[in-house]
Every structure is written in C-alpha cells, then in structure tokens.
PDB file of C-alpha atoms in Angstrom:
ATOM      1  CA  TYR N1054      -7.107   4.536   1.687  1.00 97.00           C
ATOM      2  CA  CYS N1055      -8.095   1.189   3.810  1.00 95.00           C
ATOM      3  CA  SER N1056      -6.575  -1.829   4.996  1.00 92.00           C
ATOM      4  CA  THR N1057      -9.522  -4.130   4.055  1.00 92.00           C
ATOM      5  CA  VAL N1058     -12.170  -4.660   1.421  1.00 93.00           C
ATOM      6  CA  LYS N1059     -14.781  -5.167   4.506  1.00 94.00           C
ATOM      7  CA  ASP N1060     -14.006  -1.521   5.634  1.00 96.00           C
ATOM      8  CA  VAL N1061     -13.786  -0.015   1.710  1.00 97.00           C
ATOM      9  CA  GLU N1062     -17.060  -0.938   1.555  1.00 97.00           C
ATOM     10  CA  GLU N1063     -18.484  -0.162   4.706  1.00 97.00           C
ATOM     11  CA  LEU N1064     -17.209   3.483   4.046  1.00 97.00           C
ATOM     12  CA  GLY N1065     -18.635   3.622   1.071  1.00 97.00           C
ATOM     13  CA  ALA N1066     -22.502   2.678   2.450  1.00 97.00           C
ATOM     14  CA  LEU N1067     -22.231   4.948   4.846  1.00 97.00           C
ATOM     15  CA  CYS N1068     -21.293   7.956   2.377  1.00 96.00           C
ATOM     16  CA  LYS N1069     -23.931   6.654   0.399  1.00 95.00           C
ATOM     17  CA  ILE N1070     -26.497   7.175   3.497  1.00 97.00           C
ATOM     18  CA  ALA N1071     -25.012  10.650   4.312  1.00 97.00           C
ATOM     19  CA  ARG N1072     -25.448  11.818   0.991  1.00 96.00           C
ATOM     20  CA  ILE N1073     -21.985  12.352  -0.001  1.00 96.00           C
ATOM     21  CA  PRO N1074     -20.635  11.715  -3.595  1.00 95.00           C
ATOM     22  CA  ALA N1075     -18.296   8.829  -3.036  1.00 96.00           C
ATOM     23  CA  GLU N1076     -16.591   5.969  -4.926  1.00 96.00           C
ATOM     24  CA  ILE N1077     -15.231   2.997  -3.731  1.00 97.00           C
ATOM     25  CA  TYR N1078     -11.675   0.461  -5.552  1.00 96.00           C
ATOM     26  CA  HIS N1079     -10.649  -2.489  -4.469  1.00 92.00           C
ATOM     27  CA  GLY N1080      -9.460  -5.628  -6.337  1.00 84.00           C
ATOM     28  CA  ARG N1081     -12.692  -7.800  -6.444  1.00 86.00           C
ATOM     29  CA  LEU N1082     -14.154  -5.180  -8.088  1.00 89.00           C
ATOM     30  CA  THR N1083     -14.128  -5.891 -11.454  1.00 89.00           C
ATOM     31  CA  LYS N1084     -12.243  -4.341 -14.856  1.00 87.00           C
ATOM     32  CA  ALA N1085     -15.416  -2.259 -15.780  1.00 92.00           C
ATOM     33  CA  GLU N1086     -16.497  -1.205 -12.281  1.00 94.00           C
ATOM     34  CA  ARG N1087     -13.127  -0.284 -11.436  1.00 92.00           C
ATOM     35  CA  ASP N1088     -12.101   1.804 -14.545  1.00 92.00           C
ATOM     36  CA  HIS N1089     -15.956   3.579 -13.684  1.00 94.00           C
ATOM     37  CA  ALA N1090     -14.889   4.596 -10.714  1.00 94.00           C
ATOM     38  CA  HIS N1091     -11.596   5.957 -12.241  1.00 93.00           C
ATOM     39  CA  LYS N1092     -13.092   8.013 -14.445  1.00 92.00           C
ATOM     40  CA  ARG N1093     -15.492   8.922 -12.098  1.00 93.00           C
ATOM     41  CA  PHE N1094     -12.916  10.029 -10.355  1.00 93.00           C
ATOM     42  CA  MET N1095     -10.978  11.835 -12.151  1.00 91.00           C
ATOM     43  CA  SER N1096     -12.644  13.980 -14.077  1.00 87.00           C
ATOM     44  CA  SER N1097     -12.113  17.875 -13.969  1.00 76.00           C
ATOM     45  CA  GLY N1098     -13.663  19.783 -11.135  1.00 75.00           C
ATOM     46  CA  LYS N1099     -15.991  16.977  -9.623  1.00 77.00           C
ATOM     47  CA  ARG N1100     -15.732  17.205  -6.113  1.00 88.00           C
ATOM     48  CA  ILE N1101     -16.180  13.225  -4.637  1.00 93.00           C
ATOM     49  CA  VAL N1102     -14.166  10.721  -2.161  1.00 96.00           C
ATOM     50  CA  MET N1103     -12.575   8.179  -3.691  1.00 97.00           C
ATOM     51  CA  ILE N1104     -12.684   4.910  -0.571  1.00 97.00           C
ATOM     52  CA  ALA N1105      -9.700   2.632  -1.761  1.00 96.00           C
ATOM     53  CA  THR N1106      -7.047  -0.126  -0.586  1.00 93.00           C
ATOM     54  CA  SER N1107      -3.668  -0.307  -2.140  1.00 90.00           C
ATOM     55  CA  ALA N1108      -5.295  -0.911  -5.450  1.00 87.00           C
ATOM     56  CA  PHE N1109      -6.536   2.726  -6.480  1.00 91.00           C
ATOM     57  CA  GLY N1110      -2.571   3.609  -7.569  1.00 81.00           C
ATOM     58  CA  LEU N1111      -1.643   3.888 -10.598  1.00 69.00           C
ATOM     59  CA  GLY N1112      -2.610   7.038 -12.806  1.00 70.00           C
ATOM     60  CA  VAL N1113      -3.813   8.663 -10.328  1.00 84.00           C
ATOM     61  CA  ASP N1114      -1.987  11.683 -11.290  1.00 87.00           C
ATOM     62  CA  LYS N1115      -5.107  14.416 -10.479  1.00 91.00           C
ATOM     63  CA  PRO N1116      -3.865  17.540  -9.243  1.00 91.00           C
ATOM     64  CA  ASP N1117      -6.260  18.877  -7.302  1.00 92.00           C
ATOM     65  CA  ILE N1118      -6.748  16.136  -4.749  1.00 94.00           C
ATOM     66  CA  ARG N1119      -6.699  18.335  -1.068  1.00 94.00           C
ATOM     67  CA  TYR N1120      -6.971  15.588   0.992  1.00 96.00           C
ATOM     68  CA  VAL N1121      -5.276  11.862   1.545  1.00 96.00           C
ATOM     69  CA  LEU N1122      -6.791  10.270   4.472  1.00 97.00           C
ATOM     70  CA  HIS N1123      -5.649   6.984   5.893  1.00 97.00           C
ATOM     71  CA  TYR N1124      -8.124   5.822   7.735  1.00 96.00           C
ATOM     72  CA  GLN N1125      -6.068   2.354   8.570  1.00 94.00           C
ATOM     73  CA  VAL N1126      -2.065   2.304   8.616  1.00 93.00           C
ATOM     74  CA  PRO N1127      -1.008   1.672   6.002  1.00 93.00           C
ATOM     75  CA  GLY N1128       2.171  -1.432   5.757  1.00 91.00           C
ATOM     76  CA  SER N1129       5.101   0.694   5.489  1.00 93.00           C
ATOM     77  CA  LEU N1130       6.280   4.260   5.390  1.00 94.00           C
ATOM     78  CA  GLU N1131       7.123   3.809   1.901  1.00 93.00           C
ATOM     79  CA  ALA N1132       2.912   3.027   1.584  1.00 92.00           C
ATOM     80  CA  TYR N1133       2.353   6.256   3.077  1.00 95.00           C
ATOM     81  CA  VAL N1134       4.627   8.438   1.187  1.00 94.00           C
ATOM     82  CA  GLN N1135       3.559   7.211  -1.563  1.00 92.00           C
ATOM     83  CA  GLU N1136      -0.238   7.661  -1.268  1.00 94.00           C
ATOM     84  CA  ALA N1137       0.307  10.783   0.603  1.00 94.00           C
ATOM     85  CA  GLY N1138       2.024  12.116  -1.918  1.00 92.00           C
ATOM     86  CA  ARG N1139      -1.027  12.571  -4.792  1.00 93.00           C
ATOM     87  CA  ALA N1140      -2.284  15.593  -2.643  1.00 94.00           C
ATOM     88  CA  GLY N1141      -1.671  18.533  -3.633  1.00 93.00           C
ATOM     89  CA  ARG N1142       0.439  17.865  -6.712  1.00 93.00           C
ATOM     90  CA  ASP N1143      -1.166  21.862  -8.081  1.00 93.00           C
ATOM     91  CA  GLY N1144       1.233  23.382  -5.215  1.00 93.00           C
ATOM     92  CA  LEU N1145      -1.975  24.663  -3.252  1.00 95.00           C
ATOM     93  CA  PRO N1146      -2.068  23.666   0.543  1.00 93.00           C
ATOM     94  CA  ALA N1147      -3.641  19.759   0.837  1.00 95.00           C
ATOM     95  CA  ARG N1148      -3.779  17.911   3.839  1.00 95.00           C
ATOM     96  CA  CYS N1149      -2.490  14.555   4.368  1.00 95.00           C
ATOM     97  CA  ILE N1150      -4.656  12.724   7.849  1.00 96.00           C
ATOM     98  CA  LEU N1151      -3.727   9.404   9.400  1.00 96.00           C
ATOM     99  CA  LEU N1152      -5.816   8.040  11.407  1.00 95.00           C
ATOM    100  CA  TRP N1153      -4.162   6.251  14.282  1.00 93.00           C
ATOM    101  CA  ASP N1154      -5.253   3.774  16.297  1.00 92.00           C
ATOM    102  CA  PRO N1155      -2.711   0.860  17.496  1.00 90.00           C
ATOM    103  CA  ARG N1156      -5.556  -2.003  16.492  1.00 90.00           C
ATOM    104  CA  ASP N1157      -4.921  -1.448  12.810  1.00 90.00           C
ATOM    105  CA  ILE N1158      -1.730  -2.855  13.162  1.00 91.00           C
ATOM    106  CA  ASP N1159      -3.383  -6.331  13.863  1.00 89.00           C
ATOM    107  CA  VAL N1160      -4.660  -6.108  10.208  1.00 88.00           C
ATOM    108  CA  GLN N1161      -1.104  -5.237   9.151  1.00 88.00           C
ATOM    109  CA  ARG N1162       0.446  -8.351  10.777  1.00 84.00           C
ATOM    110  CA  HIS N1163      -2.120 -10.171   9.799  1.00 80.00           C
ATOM    111  CA  PHE N1164      -1.651 -10.096   6.463  1.00 77.00           C
ATOM    112  CA  LEU N1165       2.162 -10.837   7.638  1.00 76.00           C
ATOM    113  CA  SER N1166       1.248 -13.707   9.093  1.00 67.00           C
ATOM    114  CA  GLU N1167      -0.429 -15.134   6.099  1.00 63.00           C
ATOM    115  CA  GLY N1168       2.543 -14.787   5.234  1.00 62.00           C
ATOM    116  CA  PRO N1169       3.993 -15.447   1.402  1.00 68.00           C
ATOM    117  CA  ALA N1170       3.270 -19.372  -0.082  1.00 74.00           C
ATOM    118  CA  THR N1171       4.621 -22.526   1.693  1.00 79.00           C
ATOM    119  CA  ARG N1172       7.427 -24.825  -0.235  1.00 81.00           C
ATOM    120  CA  SER N1173       4.878 -27.516  -0.822  1.00 86.00           C
ATOM    121  CA  GLN N1174       2.904 -24.527  -2.407  1.00 87.00           C
ATOM    122  CA  ILE N1175       5.674 -23.325  -4.889  1.00 86.00           C
ATOM    123  CA  LYS N1176       6.244 -27.094  -6.077  1.00 88.00           C
ATOM    124  CA  LYS N1177       2.823 -27.232  -7.053  1.00 89.00           C
ATOM    125  CA  VAL N1178       2.330 -24.223  -8.515  1.00 88.00           C
ATOM    126  CA  VAL N1179       5.877 -25.464 -10.360  1.00 87.00           C
ATOM    127  CA  GLU N1180       4.992 -28.653 -11.232  1.00 90.00           C
ATOM    128  CA  GLY N1181       1.742 -27.601 -12.673  1.00 89.00           C
ATOM    129  CA  LEU N1182       3.096 -24.799 -14.907  1.00 87.00           C
ATOM    130  CA  SER N1183       6.093 -27.366 -16.039  1.00 88.00           C
ATOM    131  CA  ALA N1184       3.047 -29.782 -17.183  1.00 88.00           C
ATOM    132  CA  TRP N1185       1.214 -27.054 -19.481  1.00 88.00           C
ATOM    133  CA  THR N1186       4.424 -26.155 -20.290  1.00 87.00           C
ATOM    134  CA  LYS N1187       5.111 -29.159 -21.662  1.00 86.00           C
ATOM    135  CA  ASP N1188       2.078 -29.591 -23.668  1.00 85.00           C
ATOM    136  CA  GLY N1189       2.925 -27.257 -25.475  1.00 85.00           C
ATOM    137  CA  ARG N1190       0.231 -24.828 -23.859  1.00 86.00           C
ATOM    138  CA  ALA N1191       0.075 -21.528 -21.136  1.00 89.00           C
ATOM    139  CA  VAL N1192      -2.001 -20.863 -18.613  1.00 88.00           C
ATOM    140  CA  ASP N1193      -3.688 -18.167 -16.631  1.00 89.00           C
ATOM    141  CA  ALA N1194      -3.320 -17.747 -13.490  1.00 86.00           C
ATOM    142  CA  SER N1195      -7.114 -18.488 -11.959  1.00 88.00           C
ATOM    143  CA  THR N1196      -6.666 -22.317 -14.052  1.00 91.00           C
ATOM    144  CA  LEU N1197      -3.517 -22.741 -12.641  1.00 90.00           C
ATOM    145  CA  ALA N1198      -5.028 -22.230  -9.172  1.00 88.00           C
ATOM    146  CA  MET N1199      -7.253 -24.211  -9.470  1.00 90.00           C
ATOM    147  CA  ALA N1200      -5.623 -27.057 -10.993  1.00 89.00           C
ATOM    148  CA  THR N1201      -2.986 -26.977  -7.919  1.00 88.00           C
ATOM    149  CA  GLU N1202      -5.657 -26.068  -5.165  1.00 88.00           C
ATOM    150  CA  VAL N1203      -3.151 -23.678  -4.343  1.00 85.00           C
ATOM    151  CA  GLY N1204      -5.603 -20.137  -4.656  1.00 81.00           C
ATOM    152  CA  VAL N1205      -5.288 -17.606  -6.948  1.00 82.00           C
ATOM    153  CA  THR N1206      -3.666 -14.741  -4.659  1.00 78.00           C
ATOM    154  CA  ARG N1207      -0.883 -17.347  -4.006  1.00 82.00           C
ATOM    155  CA  THR N1208      -0.348 -18.960  -7.437  1.00 87.00           C
ATOM    156  CA  LYS N1209       0.079 -15.238  -8.264  1.00 85.00           C
ATOM    157  CA  ALA N1210       2.579 -14.375  -5.924  1.00 82.00           C
ATOM    158  CA  ILE N1211       4.366 -17.388  -6.880  1.00 86.00           C
ATOM    159  CA  LEU N1212       4.533 -16.502 -10.459  1.00 86.00           C
ATOM    160  CA  GLU N1213       5.199 -13.453 -10.248  1.00 83.00           C
ATOM    161  CA  GLY N1214       8.031 -14.322  -8.504  1.00 82.00           C
ATOM    162  CA  LEU N1215       9.135 -16.483 -11.033  1.00 83.00           C
ATOM    163  CA  ARG N1216       8.611 -14.308 -13.925  1.00 83.00           C
ATOM    164  CA  ASP N1217      11.039 -12.055 -11.481  1.00 80.00           C
ATOM    165  CA  ALA N1218      13.860 -14.783 -11.405  1.00 80.00           C
ATOM    166  CA  SER N1219      13.252 -14.970 -15.386  1.00 82.00           C
ATOM    167  CA  LEU N1220      12.312 -18.273 -15.209  1.00 83.00           C
ATOM    168  CA  VAL N1221       8.280 -17.888 -16.540  1.00 84.00           C
ATOM    169  CA  ALA N1222       6.952 -15.812 -19.861  1.00 84.00           C
ATOM    170  CA  GLU N1223       3.803 -14.000 -19.509  1.00 84.00           C
ATOM    171  CA  THR N1224       1.659 -12.925 -22.769  1.00 83.00           C
ATOM    172  CA  ASP N1225      -1.626 -11.540 -22.004  1.00 82.00           C
ATOM    173  CA  GLY N1226      -2.193 -12.963 -19.103  1.00 82.00           C
ATOM    174  CA  GLN N1227      -0.993 -16.655 -19.683  1.00 87.00           C
ATOM    175  CA  PHE N1228       2.308 -18.097 -18.338  1.00 89.00           C
ATOM    176  CA  SER N1229       4.702 -20.490 -19.259  1.00 87.00           C
ATOM    177  CA  LEU N1230       8.193 -21.514 -18.512  1.00 84.00           C
ATOM    178  CA  SER N1231      10.565 -19.847 -20.431  1.00 81.00           C
ATOM    179  CA  ARG N1232      12.827 -22.603 -19.942  1.00 80.00           C
ATOM    180  CA  GLU N1233      13.521 -26.272 -18.388  1.00 79.00           C
ATOM    181  CA  ILE N1234      14.164 -26.063 -14.607  1.00 79.00           C
ATOM    182  CA  ASP N1235      14.697 -28.366 -11.450  1.00 81.00           C
ATOM    183  CA  VAL N1236      11.609 -28.228  -9.743  1.00 81.00           C
ATOM    184  CA  ASN N1237      13.679 -28.287  -6.116  1.00 84.00           C
ATOM    185  CA  GLU N1238      15.871 -25.516  -7.199  1.00 83.00           C
ATOM    186  CA  ALA N1239      12.811 -23.426  -7.840  1.00 82.00           C
ATOM    187  CA  VAL N1240      11.416 -23.636  -4.809  1.00 82.00           C
ATOM    188  CA  LYS N1241      14.217 -22.943  -2.649  1.00 84.00           C
ATOM    189  CA  LEU N1242      14.783 -19.984  -5.098  1.00 85.00           C
ATOM    190  CA  LEU N1243      11.238 -18.659  -4.446  1.00 84.00           C
ATOM    191  CA  SER N1244      11.681 -20.036  -0.330  1.00 83.00           C
ATOM    192  CA  ARG N1245      14.859 -17.765   0.099  1.00 83.00           C
ATOM    193  CA  ARG N1246      13.141 -14.630  -1.398  1.00 81.00           C
ATOM    194  CA  ASN N1247      10.418 -15.574   0.499  1.00 78.00           C
ATOM    195  CA  GLU N1248      12.439 -15.434   4.010  1.00 79.00           C
ATOM    196  CA  GLU N1249      14.036 -12.041   2.766  1.00 80.00           C
ATOM    197  CA  ARG N1250      10.592 -10.668   2.166  1.00 79.00           C
ATOM    198  CA  LYS N1251       8.945 -11.496   5.428  1.00 79.00           C
ATOM    199  CA  THR N1252      12.417 -10.048   7.155  1.00 84.00           C
ATOM    200  CA  THR N1253      11.940  -6.483   4.659  1.00 86.00           C
ATOM    201  CA  ASP N1254       7.805  -6.173   5.349  1.00 86.00           C
ATOM    202  CA  ARG N1255       8.565  -6.894   9.285  1.00 87.00           C
ATOM    203  CA  ARG N1256      11.014  -3.880   9.121  1.00 91.00           C
ATOM    204  CA  TRP N1257       8.758  -1.559   6.773  1.00 91.00           C
ATOM    205  CA  LEU N1258       5.837  -2.372   8.909  1.00 92.00           C
ATOM    206  CA  GLU N1259       8.074  -0.961  12.432  1.00 93.00           C
ATOM    207  CA  SER N1260       8.603   2.028  10.358  1.00 94.00           C
ATOM    208  CA  ILE N1261       5.187   3.457  10.061  1.00 94.00           C
ATOM    209  CA  ILE N1262       4.818   2.532  13.650  1.00 94.00           C
ATOM    210  CA  HIS N1263       7.588   4.503  14.656  1.00 94.00           C
ATOM    211  CA  TYR N1264       6.675   7.497  12.138  1.00 95.00           C
ATOM    212  CA  ALA N1265       2.611   7.251  14.465  1.00 93.00           C
ATOM    213  CA  ASN N1266       4.715   7.293  17.620  1.00 93.00           C
ATOM    214  CA  ASN N1267       6.778   9.989  16.913  1.00 90.00           C
ATOM    215  CA  THR N1268       5.565  12.943  19.171  1.00 88.00           C
ATOM    216  CA  GLU N1269       8.575  14.954  19.076  1.00 90.00           C
ATOM    217  CA  GLU N1270      10.372  15.146  15.445  1.00 93.00           C
ATOM    218  CA  CYS N1271       8.648  17.237  13.050  1.00 95.00           C
ATOM    219  CA  ARG N1272       6.960  15.002  10.265  1.00 95.00           C
ATOM    220  CA  MET N1273       8.654  16.089   7.539  1.00 94.00           C
ATOM    221  CA  MET N1274      12.099  15.499   8.694  1.00 95.00           C
ATOM    222  CA  HIS N1275      11.086  12.158   9.755  1.00 94.00           C
ATOM    223  CA  ILE N1276      10.810  11.075   6.725  1.00 95.00           C
ATOM    224  CA  ARG N1277      13.116  12.499   5.173  1.00 94.00           C
ATOM    225  CA  ARG N1278      15.896  11.061   7.900  1.00 93.00           C
ATOM    226  CA  TYR N1279      14.325   8.013   6.910  1.00 93.00           C
ATOM    227  CA  PHE N1280      14.575   8.137   3.095  1.00 93.00           C
ATOM    228  CA  GLU N1281      18.263   9.621   4.013  1.00 91.00           C
ATOM    229  CA  ASP N1282      17.287  12.638   2.126  1.00 89.00           C
ATOM    230  CA  GLY N1283      19.922  15.444   3.207  1.00 84.00           C
ATOM    231  CA  GLU N1284      20.097  17.913   5.985  1.00 85.00           C
ATOM    232  CA  PRO N1285      16.053  18.403   6.881  1.00 90.00           C
ATOM    233  CA  THR N1286      15.064  21.153   8.281  1.00 92.00           C
ATOM    234  CA  PRO N1287      11.242  21.840   9.895  1.00 93.00           C
ATOM    235  CA  CYS N1288       8.272  22.090   7.657  1.00 92.00           C
ATOM    236  CA  GLY N1289       6.268  24.610  10.078  1.00 92.00           C
ATOM    237  CA  HIS N1290       3.141  22.820   8.759  1.00 91.00           C
ATOM    238  CA  CYS N1291       2.547  19.203  10.548  1.00 94.00           C
ATOM    239  CA  ASP N1292       0.961  18.500  13.451  1.00 93.00           C
ATOM    240  CA  ILE N1293       3.896  18.546  15.664  1.00 94.00           C
ATOM    241  CA  CYS N1294       5.360  21.472  14.002  1.00 94.00           C
ATOM    242  CA  GLU N1295       2.203  24.282  13.991  1.00 91.00           C
ATOM    243  CA  PRO N1296       1.536  23.481  17.888  1.00 90.00           C
ATOM    244  CA  LYS N1297       5.224  24.791  19.064  1.00 85.00           C
ATOM    245  CA  LEU N1298       5.085  27.572  16.442  1.00 84.00           C
ATOM    246  CA  ARG N1299       1.841  28.973  18.447  1.00 85.00           C
ATOM    247  CA  ARG N1300       3.370  28.443  21.316  1.00 83.00           C
ATOM    248  CA  ARG N1301       6.172  30.351  20.049  1.00 81.00           C
ATOM    249  CA  ARG N1302       3.974  33.169  19.154  1.00 81.00           C
ATOM    250  CA  ARG N1303       2.059  33.087  22.251  1.00 81.00           C
ATOM    251  CA  ARG N1304       5.576  33.192  24.922  1.00 79.00           C
ATOM    252  CA  LYS N1305       6.531  36.522  22.260  1.00 73.00           C
ATOM    253  CA  GLY N1306       3.295  38.044  22.307  1.00 68.00           C
ATOM    254  CA  GLY N1307       3.434  37.448  26.222  1.00 62.00           C
ATOM    255  CA  ARG N1308       6.500  38.833  26.462  1.00 59.00           C
ATOM    256  CA  ASN N1309       5.965  42.033  23.603  1.00 58.00           C
ATOM    257  CA  GLY N1310       2.733  42.623  25.860  1.00 55.00           C
ATOM    258  CA  GLY N1311       4.732  43.682  28.966  1.00 45.00           C
ATOM    259  CA  ARG N1312       6.841  45.792  27.713  1.00 41.00           C
TER     260      ARG N1312
END
C-alpha cells in the first residue's frame, strides 16, 4: 500500500524493470484498467504483487495473501488494521509490515491541510444542484464540478455529505436534491460536519504515529487496547514480542548450561 498515486506508479515501474510480476491499482485508472488488475490479482494460484493506494479495498478477499506491506504510513490505525487484515485469511502464517519513515507523515498531514470543502465551495455546489433540480434534471459529479468550478474531488465530497444528510438522491451516478432546501442551512450543516471530521482525522493520524513509535508493548496488545477489545495478552509473534522471547530463551539456556 502506498499513500500516493505517484508512488504506486513508480514502484510498479521498478517491479517491471526487476521482472517482478505486479499490477498497480489507484483511483485515476479507468474502470477497465482497475478491473483487469483486480482480476489478475484475485486469480487462484497466481503469485503476483499488487501495488495500490487505499482505493484497492472492497472485494479483496483472497485467502492466501502472505504479505501486506505498507510502503508508507496510512492515515489511521483503523485503516492499517483493515488493510493488514487481508493477510492470511486461510489461517496460515502471514506477515504485515509497516515501513516506518517519519517523513511519510508529511504526506498525511498534507492531505489534512488540504482539508474539506470551504463554505464558499459548498454554497456553489448546493446552488448548482438546486438549479439542475428546479429544471427537473439530475446531474453527475463531473458536470456539476465543471459548472461550479469547484473541482471533481471536492464536489464528490460535498455530494457525499449531502447524501449522508438525506438531502440528495443518487441514481446511477446522477444527483438531484431530494427536497427543497435552504442553501445557507445546508452550508452550515456541512461546514459543521467538516470541522468534526477534521478533528477526527487528526486524532486518527496521531493513533498510527503512536503505534509506529511504540517500542515496548506487543503490537496486537496495542491494537486491541486502542479498540478496547477485552483484556489482551502478548501475541508472541510481532517485532516487539519475538526479541523478548529470544532473550528469555538465551537466558534460560545460559542458566541450564551452567548447571
């Protein structure tokens, strides 16, 4: 898993040079390209590396994934656990590896700094959608983004927020207002939700930083404590547990040898 499209494509090119069978997957590929990569990776018996952003998620239930490697730190411990959880679903040993470089946090902080849509952008999208709805027409996100000059990514995020608030109906990628709404009230609602989301996103990022910098507690115990999952015990397999077990064995062997 990589944080950016650029890194996915660079690693994909390097695998090609090294003759490592690999596919790439990110949101900027066409649907046909994504479907092709997904199908090749999911094919039974194929040994293949998938290099992807977090866009590679839904429908990934291949039982014999032996490694999940995070080339860069994800944005939260929730995301890490979800992605790492795709390894070893057949019950056989698998490795989940996070390559920790503090500089990678800058990428996630950049995503946070870009932040959600501004009040002005929300207003433009809501007004544009209102105009289409009054004409009795639905509109897709790309067309609405072009008309409002807000940008496709932000427009999609605003539409998603409106849909979550039950203010927008979507049919086959076409959007329309589900009822007449006050533009200013819609702007206030989404702005408040965006502020709450920014606070949550910052807290989530701190959770993965704390996990990566942990050098004392069993990884599984750390994760289970974070999710308040019962009374965890050491797993005995992670990079924290294994060195401790080896040291105990050496001490025990030393004592036995001296008898």
